[in-house]
XYZ file of N, CA, C and O in Angstrom:
724
model
N -60.254 16.292 -2.614
C -58.848 15.987 -2.838
C -58.403 14.961 -1.808
O -58.669 15.100 -0.631
N -57.719 13.942 -2.247
C -57.272 12.896 -1.329
C -56.023 13.347 -0.591
O -55.319 14.255 -1.000
N -55.732 12.661 0.509
C -54.573 12.997 1.320
C -53.276 12.612 0.643
O -53.229 11.773 -0.247
N -52.203 13.258 1.087
C -50.875 12.970 0.550
C -50.437 11.573 0.987
O -50.852 11.076 2.030
N -49.602 10.990 0.180
C -49.115 9.648 0.470
C -47.613 9.624 0.192
O -47.150 10.126 -0.826
N -46.867 9.011 1.073
C -45.424 8.879 0.878
C -45.166 7.582 0.122
O -45.662 6.521 0.495
N -44.393 7.694 -0.945
C -44.018 6.525 -1.742
C -42.604 6.134 -1.341
O -41.692 6.957 -1.389
N -42.429 4.882 -0.940
C -41.103 4.395 -0.558
C -40.348 3.970 -1.812
O -40.367 2.805 -2.205
N -39.702 4.932 -2.439
C -38.978 4.679 -3.681
C -37.848 3.682 -3.511
O -37.557 2.903 -4.416
N -37.212 3.669 -2.338
C -36.120 2.727 -2.100
C -36.645 1.292 -2.103
O -36.000 0.390 -2.641
N -37.806 1.073 -1.526
C -38.383 -0.277 -1.504
C -38.790 -0.704 -2.911
O -38.571 -1.855 -3.304
N -39.369 0.218 -3.666
C -39.755 -0.088 -5.049
C -38.511 -0.416 -5.865
O -38.483 -1.388 -6.630
N -37.453 0.369 -5.694
C -36.202 0.133 -6.427
C -35.591 -1.212 -6.049
O -35.108 -1.949 -6.918
N -35.612 -1.558 -4.764
C -35.052 -2.844 -4.322
C -35.829 -4.007 -4.938
O -35.217 -4.980 -5.401
N -37.144 -3.902 -4.960
C -37.959 -4.964 -5.559
C -37.658 -5.079 -7.057
O -37.553 -6.193 -7.591
N -37.511 -3.956 -7.727
C -37.199 -3.966 -9.152
C -35.820 -4.565 -9.410
O -35.643 -5.360 -10.331
N -34.843 -4.198 -8.573
C -33.501 -4.780 -8.708
C -33.555 -6.297 -8.572
O -32.915 -7.017 -9.332
N -34.310 -6.795 -7.589
C -34.440 -8.242 -7.397
C -35.098 -8.902 -8.600
O -34.690 -9.981 -9.030
N -36.104 -8.245 -9.155
C -36.798 -8.772 -10.339
C -35.855 -8.833 -11.545
O -35.832 -9.825 -12.276
N -35.081 -7.784 -11.734
C -34.124 -7.754 -12.846
C -33.056 -8.830 -12.652
O -32.728 -9.564 -13.591
N -32.522 -8.951 -11.445
C -31.496 -9.962 -11.168
C -32.037 -11.368 -11.424
O -31.338 -12.214 -11.999
N -33.285 -11.624 -11.049
C -33.897 -12.934 -11.303
C -34.045 -13.163 -12.807
O -33.804 -14.275 -13.304
N -34.421 -12.126 -13.541
C -34.536 -12.234 -14.993
C -33.190 -12.516 -15.652
O -33.105 -13.307 -16.599
N -32.139 -11.887 -15.142
C -30.792 -12.125 -15.668
C -30.400 -13.581 -15.423
O -29.878 -14.252 -16.316
N -30.672 -14.086 -14.224
C -30.349 -15.491 -13.914
C -31.097 -16.442 -14.837
O -30.538 -17.445 -15.293
N -32.363 -16.130 -15.123
C -33.136 -16.973 -16.047
C -32.521 -16.955 -17.442
O -32.401 -17.998 -18.090
N -32.130 -15.772 -17.913
C -31.480 -15.677 -19.225
C -30.186 -16.484 -19.269
O -29.901 -17.164 -20.248
N -29.428 -16.388 -18.203
C -28.170 -17.126 -18.153
C -28.424 -18.636 -18.132
O -27.726 -19.383 -18.812
N -29.431 -19.068 -17.379
C -29.717 -20.496 -17.251
C -30.361 -21.072 -18.513
O -30.034 -22.184 -18.928
N -31.258 -20.325 -19.129
C -32.007 -20.874 -20.264
C -31.351 -20.623 -21.613
O -31.538 -21.405 -22.542
N -30.614 -19.516 -21.728
C -30.042 -19.167 -23.031
C -28.535 -18.965 -23.006
O -27.944 -18.649 -24.032
N -27.938 -19.097 -21.828
C -26.498 -18.878 -21.723
C -26.101 -17.445 -22.044
O -24.998 -17.182 -22.511
N -27.003 -16.511 -21.773
C -26.805 -15.115 -22.161
C -26.670 -14.224 -20.932
O -27.516 -14.273 -20.037
N -25.607 -13.448 -20.906
C -25.440 -12.429 -19.872
C -25.616 -11.069 -20.531
O -24.807 -10.679 -21.382
N -26.687 -10.349 -20.175
C -26.893 -9.025 -20.770
C -25.720 -8.100 -20.458
O -25.162 -8.144 -19.362
N -25.362 -7.288 -21.428
C -24.260 -6.349 -21.262
C -24.709 -4.928 -21.514
O -25.400 -4.657 -22.496
N -24.343 -4.030 -20.614
C -24.684 -2.616 -20.731
C -23.412 -1.800 -20.879
O -22.514 -1.881 -20.042
N -23.346 -1.014 -21.946
C -22.226 -0.096 -22.160
C -22.671 1.313 -21.792
O -23.717 1.782 -22.246
N -21.889 1.965 -20.959
C -22.152 3.342 -20.564
C -20.978 4.183 -21.039
O -19.825 3.832 -20.800
N -21.297 5.277 -21.720
C -20.263 6.137 -22.292
C -20.318 7.504 -21.617
O -21.376 8.141 -21.572
N -19.185 7.924 -21.099
C -19.052 9.226 -20.473
C -18.005 10.023 -21.237
O -16.887 9.547 -21.432
N -18.382 11.216 -21.668
C -17.442 12.105 -22.352
C -17.236 13.318 -21.456
O -18.178 14.057 -21.176
N -16.007 13.497 -20.999
C -15.703 14.644 -20.153
C -15.595 14.269 -18.689
O -15.630 13.086 -18.325
N -15.482 15.288 -17.861
C -15.202 15.091 -16.431
C -16.287 15.673 -15.532
O -16.015 15.988 -14.378
N -17.508 15.819 -16.018
C -18.577 16.381 -15.197
C -18.758 15.533 -13.933
O -19.018 14.326 -14.025
N -18.609 16.133 -12.740
C -18.675 15.360 -11.494
C -20.010 14.622 -11.312
O -20.018 13.461 -10.904
N -21.123 15.271 -11.606
C -22.423 14.607 -11.448
C -22.538 13.424 -12.405
O -23.031 12.351 -12.036
N -22.071 13.608 -13.634
C -22.110 12.527 -14.610
C -21.238 11.355 -14.175
O -21.606 10.196 -14.378
N -20.092 11.646 -13.569
C -19.225 10.580 -13.075
C -19.939 9.748 -12.008
O -19.836 8.522 -11.989
N -20.680 10.416 -11.135
C -21.439 9.712 -10.088
C -22.512 8.836 -10.741
O -22.660 7.664 -10.381
N -23.257 9.390 -11.695
C -24.301 8.612 -12.375
C -23.713 7.377 -13.059
O -24.251 6.278 -12.949
N -22.606 7.552 -13.749
C -21.984 6.436 -14.464
C -21.498 5.374 -13.483
O -21.705 4.173 -13.694
N -20.872 5.813 -12.403
C -20.400 4.865 -11.390
C -21.578 4.070 -10.808
O -21.515 2.851 -10.668
N -22.678 4.770 -10.502
C -23.860 4.100 -9.951
C -24.485 3.135 -10.952
O -24.908 2.030 -10.576
N -24.551 3.528 -12.199
C -25.114 2.647 -13.235
C -24.285 1.377 -13.358
O -24.825 0.274 -13.458
N -22.967 1.530 -13.340
C -22.088 0.367 -13.429
C -22.252 -0.555 -12.238
O -22.333 -1.784 -12.386
N -22.323 0.021 -11.054
C -22.477 -0.779 -9.832
C -23.800 -1.553 -9.850
O -23.838 -2.740 -9.544
N -24.875 -0.890 -10.229
C -26.187 -1.544 -10.268
C -26.250 -2.624 -11.350
O -26.881 -3.659 -11.171
N -25.591 -2.381 -12.469
C -25.553 -3.357 -13.560
C -24.885 -4.642 -13.082
O -25.420 -5.745 -13.262
N -23.734 -4.503 -12.451
C -22.994 -5.664 -11.952
C -23.782 -6.354 -10.841
O -23.858 -7.592 -10.793
N -24.406 -5.584 -9.954
C -25.187 -6.169 -8.856
C -26.342 -7.020 -9.379
O -26.744 -7.986 -8.736
N -26.861 -6.663 -10.544
C -27.962 -7.429 -11.145
C -27.455 -8.642 -11.920
O -28.247 -9.398 -12.470
N -26.132 -8.821 -11.978
C -25.570 -9.980 -12.667
C -25.254 -9.754 -14.130
O -24.923 -10.690 -14.855
N -25.359 -8.504 -14.574
C -25.076 -8.176 -15.970
C -23.617 -7.764 -16.140
O -22.929 -7.461 -15.167
N -23.172 -7.734 -17.377
C -21.835 -7.248 -17.699
C -21.898 -5.733 -17.884
O -22.815 -5.218 -18.523
N -20.934 -5.046 -17.314
C -20.880 -3.589 -17.412
C -19.642 -3.188 -18.201
O -18.532 -3.613 -17.885
N -19.853 -2.386 -19.237
C -18.758 -1.892 -20.071
C -18.749 -0.376 -19.982
O -19.654 0.281 -20.481
N -17.733 0.168 -19.314
C -17.650 1.607 -19.125
C -16.631 2.181 -20.096
O -15.510 1.687 -20.200
N -17.041 3.228 -20.804
C -16.153 3.888 -21.762
C -16.076 5.360 -21.391
O -17.087 6.060 -21.402
N -14.870 5.807 -21.065
C -14.668 7.208 -20.699
C -13.796 7.860 -21.759
O -12.709 7.380 -22.059
N -14.311 8.943 -22.318
C -13.571 9.720 -23.310
C -13.286 11.103 -22.726
O -14.097 11.636 -21.960
N -12.170 11.707 -23.100
C -11.894 13.057 -22.605
C -12.863 14.069 -23.214
O -13.461 13.823 -24.271
N -13.022 15.190 -22.557
C -13.916 16.250 -23.047
C -13.497 16.738 -24.420
O -14.306 17.285 -25.162
N -12.236 16.524 -24.778
C -11.717 16.963 -26.071
C -11.991 15.957 -27.195
O -11.659 16.227 -28.348
N -12.581 14.814 -26.857
C -12.865 13.811 -27.891
C -13.765 14.441 -28.952
O -14.655 15.235 -28.652
N -13.524 14.062 -30.191
C -14.317 14.623 -31.283
C -15.639 13.865 -31.414
O -15.795 12.747 -30.930
N -16.565 14.498 -32.097
C -17.842 13.844 -32.388
C -17.602 12.577 -33.201
O -18.245 11.546 -32.971
N -16.657 12.637 -34.132
C -16.336 11.467 -34.959
C -15.828 10.314 -34.101
O -16.185 9.152 -34.338
N -15.016 10.623 -33.097
C -14.519 9.569 -32.192
C -15.672 8.929 -31.420
O -15.728 7.704 -31.279
N -16.575 9.751 -30.938
C -17.719 9.234 -30.186
C -18.623 8.407 -31.090
O -19.083 7.328 -30.707
N -18.876 8.884 -32.298
C -19.712 8.129 -33.244
C -19.058 6.792 -33.616
O -19.758 5.780 -33.776
N -17.730 6.772 -33.726
C -17.018 5.522 -34.018
C -17.177 4.536 -32.858
O -17.371 3.333 -33.073
N -17.119 5.041 -31.627
C -17.326 4.183 -30.456
C -18.752 3.630 -30.457
O -18.959 2.433 -30.222
N -19.722 4.470 -30.733
C -21.117 4.016 -30.791
C -21.274 2.931 -31.860
O -21.939 1.907 -31.622
N -20.644 3.111 -33.006
C -20.717 2.099 -34.076
C -20.125 0.772 -33.605
O -20.690 -0.303 -33.872
N -18.996 0.826 -32.880
C -18.386 -0.412 -32.360
C -19.309 -1.084 -31.338
O -19.468 -2.306 -31.339
N -19.924 -0.281 -30.477
C -20.832 -0.841 -29.465
C -22.086 -1.425 -30.116
O -22.585 -2.469 -29.678
N -22.588 -0.764 -31.161
C -23.742 -1.294 -31.900
C -23.425 -2.676 -32.471
O -24.290 -3.554 -32.503
N -22.192 -2.862 -32.928
C -21.796 -4.111 -33.581
C -21.350 -5.193 -32.596
O -21.246 -6.358 -32.980
N -21.131 -4.834 -31.348
C -20.602 -5.773 -30.358
C -21.729 -6.659 -29.813
O -22.646 -6.167 -29.152
N -21.666 -7.976 -30.056
C -22.739 -8.862 -29.591
C -22.804 -9.004 -28.069
O -23.831 -9.427 -27.534
N -21.747 -8.621 -27.349
C -21.767 -8.685 -25.889
C -22.485 -7.483 -25.281
O -22.840 -7.497 -24.100
N -22.706 -6.446 -26.089
C -23.380 -5.227 -25.634
C -24.839 -5.275 -26.098
O -25.112 -5.280 -27.288
N -25.736 -5.306 -25.126
C -27.169 -5.365 -25.434
C -27.861 -4.027 -25.219
O -28.981 -3.829 -25.681
N -27.201 -3.136 -24.499
C -27.745 -1.818 -24.243
C -26.645 -0.788 -24.194
O -25.525 -1.073 -23.763
N -26.972 0.422 -24.676
C -25.997 1.521 -24.706
C -26.633 2.749 -24.060
O -27.761 3.126 -24.401
N -25.884 3.356 -23.133
C -26.286 4.617 -22.514
C -25.199 5.642 -22.785
O -24.025 5.390 -22.499
N -25.566 6.773 -23.335
C -24.637 7.892 -23.499
C -24.987 8.877 -22.392
O -26.107 9.408 -22.351
N -24.055 9.109 -21.487
C -24.319 10.015 -20.372
C -24.360 11.452 -20.884
O -23.421 11.918 -21.515
N -25.461 12.114 -20.624
C -25.627 13.518 -20.992
C -25.378 14.373 -19.757
O -25.579 13.911 -18.646
N -24.946 15.614 -19.909
C -24.739 16.324 -21.167
C -23.402 15.960 -21.812
O -22.479 15.507 -21.146
N -23.349 16.178 -23.117
C -22.121 16.014 -23.877
C -21.440 17.376 -24.007
O -22.105 18.415 -23.911
N -20.138 17.405 -24.251
C -19.467 18.687 -24.478
C -20.134 19.458 -25.623
O -20.713 18.856 -26.539
N -20.032 20.769 -25.573
C -20.741 21.648 -26.511
C -20.406 21.386 -27.976
O -21.239 21.638 -28.853
N -19.214 20.871 -28.275
C -18.822 20.659 -29.670
C -19.389 19.359 -30.262
O -19.162 19.070 -31.433
N -20.143 18.610 -29.469
C -20.732 17.348 -29.946
C -22.245 17.497 -29.992
O -22.862 17.924 -29.019
N -22.829 17.142 -31.129
C -24.280 17.223 -31.319
C -24.932 16.001 -30.673
O -24.834 14.892 -31.202
N -25.609 16.178 -29.528
C -26.187 15.020 -28.838
C -27.232 14.286 -29.687
O -27.314 13.059 -29.640
N -28.002 15.021 -30.453
C -29.032 14.376 -31.284
C -28.394 13.419 -32.283
O -28.858 12.300 -32.470
N -27.318 13.857 -32.907
C -26.633 13.003 -33.884
C -26.083 11.734 -33.220
O -26.183 10.635 -33.755
N -25.530 11.892 -32.027
C -24.970 10.748 -31.303
C -26.075 9.798 -30.861
O -25.986 8.580 -31.057
N -27.136 10.336 -30.271
C -28.225 9.486 -29.775
C -28.914 8.739 -30.908
O -29.321 7.585 -30.747
N -29.046 9.372 -32.058
C -29.683 8.709 -33.191
C -28.764 7.676 -33.849
O -29.238 6.851 -34.624
N -27.470 7.711 -33.505
C -26.541 6.717 -34.043
C -26.636 5.391 -33.285
O -26.201 4.352 -33.776
N -27.210 5.429 -32.092
C -27.366 4.203 -31.303
C -28.426 3.330 -31.956
O -29.495 3.813 -32.339
N -28.143 2.046 -32.067
C -29.131 1.114 -32.595
C -30.412 1.198 -31.766
O -30.355 1.221 -30.533
N -31.538 1.247 -32.421
C -32.831 1.333 -31.732
C -32.959 0.204 -30.714
O -33.493 0.395 -29.620
N -32.468 -0.968 -31.051
C -32.578 -2.130 -30.167
C -31.627 -2.090 -28.978
O -31.728 -2.925 -28.093
N -30.695 -1.128 -28.980
C -29.745 -1.005 -27.873
C -29.910 0.319 -27.127
O -29.164 0.602 -26.197
N -30.879 1.113 -27.505
C -31.100 2.446 -26.946
C -31.897 2.352 -25.643
O -33.075 2.679 -25.594
N -31.241 1.896 -24.575
C -31.964 1.658 -23.333
C -32.401 2.936 -22.613
O -33.223 2.872 -21.705
N -31.896 4.082 -23.030
C -32.381 5.351 -22.478
C -33.661 5.807 -23.175
O -34.340 6.707 -22.694
N -33.963 5.220 -24.330
C -35.171 5.598 -25.047
C -35.094 6.957 -25.708
O -36.112 7.608 -25.922
N -33.883 7.403 -26.077
C -33.710 8.731 -26.668
C -33.688 8.734 -28.192
O -33.742 9.792 -28.801
N -33.558 7.568 -28.806
C -33.531 7.506 -30.271
C -34.874 8.011 -30.799
O -35.925 7.806 -30.195
N -34.833 8.666 -31.948
C -36.037 9.229 -32.553
C -37.150 8.185 -32.689
O -38.324 8.488 -32.469
N -36.799 6.957 -33.024
C -37.792 5.890 -33.171
C -38.507 5.639 -31.852
O -39.727 5.511 -31.804
N -37.728 5.561 -30.756
C -38.328 5.313 -29.448
C -39.152 6.501 -28.969
O -40.220 6.321 -28.384
N -38.673 7.709 -29.224
C -39.433 8.903 -28.849
C -40.746 8.945 -29.630
O -41.816 9.179 -29.063
N -40.660 8.690 -30.932
C -41.878 8.647 -31.742
C -42.820 7.553 -31.297
O -44.051 7.701 -31.349
N -42.258 6.438 -30.844
C -43.082 5.341 -30.364
C -43.918 5.724 -29.160
O -44.999 5.169 -28.943
N -43.442 6.674 -28.362
C -44.243 7.133 -27.224
C -45.570 7.728 -27.684
O -46.595 7.577 -27.024
N -45.525 8.412 -28.811
C -46.730 9.075 -29.312
C -47.814 8.059 -29.667
O -48.986 8.269 -29.405
N -47.393 6.920 -30.237
C -48.370 5.916 -30.655
C -48.467 4.755 -29.670
O -49.200 3.795 -29.911
N -47.722 4.834 -28.560
C -47.792 3.794 -27.540
C -47.056 2.519 -27.894
O -47.412 1.444 -27.433
N -46.025 2.633 -28.732
C -45.289 1.453 -29.155
C -43.806 1.793 -29.233
O -43.300 2.146 -30.274
N -43.129 1.681 -28.109
C -41.708 1.994 -28.073
C -40.934 0.777 -27.589
O -41.448 -0.006 -26.793
N -39.742 0.586 -28.077
C -38.914 -0.533 -27.628
C -38.422 -0.252 -26.213
O -38.514 -1.090 -25.332
N -37.887 0.932 -26.000
C -37.400 1.335 -24.685
C -37.984 2.702 -24.336
O -37.740 3.676 -25.040
N -38.711 2.788 -23.235
C -39.182 4.108 -22.788
C -38.032 4.848 -22.105
O -37.100 4.209 -21.595
N -38.073 6.180 -22.066
C -37.037 6.938 -21.367
C -37.019 6.552 -19.880
O -38.080 6.387 -19.261
N -35.827 6.410 -19.331
C -35.657 5.847 -17.983
C -36.376 6.600 -16.869
O -37.107 5.990 -16.088
N -36.149 7.893 -16.752
C -36.731 8.618 -15.627
C -38.255 8.652 -15.689
O -38.914 8.326 -14.698
N -38.860 8.982 -16.833
C -40.322 8.921 -16.883
C -40.856 7.501 -16.634
O -41.885 7.327 -15.980
N -40.136 6.504 -17.111
C -40.563 5.125 -16.872
C -40.510 4.805 -15.376
O -41.395 4.134 -14.843
N -39.481 5.308 -14.705
C -39.390 5.126 -13.254
C -40.561 5.757 -12.538
O -41.127 5.182 -11.600
N -40.965 6.942 -12.966
C -42.138 7.605 -12.380
C -43.381 6.760 -12.629
O -44.204 6.550 -11.726
N -43.518 6.237 -13.858
C -44.669 5.395 -14.192
C -44.695 4.143 -13.308
O -45.752 3.733 -12.831
N -43.522 3.544 -13.077
C -43.454 2.372 -12.196
C -43.883 2.720 -10.778
O -44.594 1.945 -10.128
N -43.446 3.880 -10.288
C -43.864 4.305 -8.955
C -45.382 4.472 -8.881
O -46.017 4.040 -7.922
N -45.953 5.079 -9.905
C -47.412 5.234 -9.937
C -48.102 3.870 -9.967
O -49.070 3.633 -9.235
N -47.587 2.973 -10.796
C -48.192 1.642 -10.922
C -48.096 0.851 -9.624
O -49.063 0.194 -9.226
N -46.932 0.897 -8.963
C -46.764 0.104 -7.741
C -47.612 0.620 -6.591
O -47.911 -0.134 -5.670
N -48.008 1.877 -6.661
C -48.860 2.422 -5.600
C -50.338 2.352 -5.971
O -51.186 2.765 -5.195
N -50.605 1.822 -7.154
C -51.996 1.717 -7.588
C -52.607 3.056 -7.976
O -53.826 3.199 -8.014
N -51.772 4.025 -8.269
C -52.248 5.357 -8.649
C -52.635 5.346 -10.124
O -51.804 5.121 -10.990
N -53.901 5.577 -10.374
C -54.411 5.613 -11.746
C -54.660 7.063 -12.124
O -55.457 7.753 -11.483
N -53.978 7.541 -13.161
C -54.129 8.936 -13.577
C -55.137 9.093 -14.713
O -55.336 10.210 -15.209
N -55.776 7.996 -15.109
C -56.759 8.066 -16.192
C -57.842 9.078 -15.840
O -58.460 9.013 -14.772
N -58.046 10.038 -16.742
C -59.083 11.049 -16.549
C -58.727 12.130 -15.552
O -59.553 12.980 -15.241
N -57.518 12.108 -15.031
C -57.097 13.105 -14.042
C -56.265 14.190 -14.708
O -55.696 13.993 -15.774
N -56.190 15.329 -14.066
C -55.298 16.392 -14.505
C -53.947 16.178 -13.839
O -53.867 16.007 -12.625
N -52.906 16.156 -14.650
C -51.554 15.942 -14.142
C -50.693 17.101 -14.623
O -50.782 17.513 -15.774
N -49.860 17.610 -13.729
C -48.958 18.700 -14.080
C -47.541 18.145 -14.193
O -47.058 17.486 -13.283
N -46.911 18.398 -15.327
C -45.515 18.040 -15.526
C -44.745 19.355 -15.602
O -45.025 20.187 -16.461
N -43.813 19.540 -14.683
C -43.032 20.770 -14.649
C -41.770 20.551 -15.479
O -40.993 19.642 -15.216
N -41.602 21.382 -16.495
C -40.450 21.261 -17.374
C -40.827 20.562 -18.660
O -41.747 19.740 -18.696
N -40.125 20.903 -19.726
C -40.441 20.336 -21.044
C -39.180 19.819 -21.727
O -39.040 19.913 -22.934
N -38.282 19.236 -20.942
C -37.051 18.720 -21.541
C -37.348 17.487 -22.382
O -38.355 16.802 -22.174
N -36.465 17.214 -23.320
C -36.614 16.015 -24.146
C -36.307 14.745 -23.367
O -36.663 13.649 -23.796
N -35.640 14.884 -22.235
C -35.222 13.727 -21.446
C -36.295 13.312 -20.443
O -36.536 12.131 -20.246
N -36.953 14.275 -19.809
C -37.938 13.938 -18.777
C -39.314 14.531 -19.069
O -40.298 13.803 -19.165
N -39.402 15.845 -19.191
C -40.705 16.507 -19.261
C -41.600 16.058 -20.413
O -42.736 15.616 -20.190
N -41.123 16.164 -21.630
C -41.950 15.788 -22.789
C -42.299 14.304 -22.788
O -43.470 13.948 -22.957
N -41.307 13.398 -22.572
C -41.676 11.978 -22.538
C -42.642 11.649 -21.406
O -43.556 10.840 -21.572
N -42.475 12.297 -20.235
C -43.374 12.044 -19.117
C -44.795 12.438 -19.493
O -45.749 11.693 -19.229
N -44.945 13.599 -20.112
C -46.275 14.038 -20.538
C -46.894 13.045 -21.513
O -48.075 12.692 -21.402
N -46.100 12.554 -22.452
C -46.609 11.584 -23.418
C -46.999 10.270 -22.741
O -48.035 9.679 -23.070
N -46.204 9.822 -21.788
C -46.514 8.570 -21.101
C -47.771 8.702 -20.254
O -48.529 7.743 -20.108
N -47.998 9.871 -19.696
C -49.176 10.073 -18.851
C -50.464 10.210 -19.664
O -51.551 10.056 -19.117
N -50.318 10.482 -20.964
C -51.512 10.567 -21.807
C -52.196 9.208 -21.861
O -53.356 9.046 -22.020
């Protein structure tokens, strides 16, 4: 068994942020395009508010447009689906994130599947999840992809190795297991 190694996630994240910002500048210079990310928060969950605030800050820091949509916890599923439809149709919005969890009266699967596959930057749409199985997804799920990037930047090859994934959530555990296959 090899020795433990500390991965400097902050350094990896900083390098990735710089790479994304450079890519945004190239898009702006060559195509006159500023990528836009819409983040939707339903309700007042404190942790979700922090995540949304951080996503918006990082989006702007990378030179992208950030569109934040906050709905009250009492918003109906129909209202949320109507917002998703507007964001799907908006040419300034290139990516859509629905902050989970959603209030209990809203079916998250129905909402996530309403997002255009080409704008589903969380990788939660059924098409993207299915794409993990065959190795062809438009957007991989964010957290498992981040883990994969950490493994790649450290030169860690898991081919032929036994890997343990703790948890089987649809957001992290299952996609992580599929990506590690």
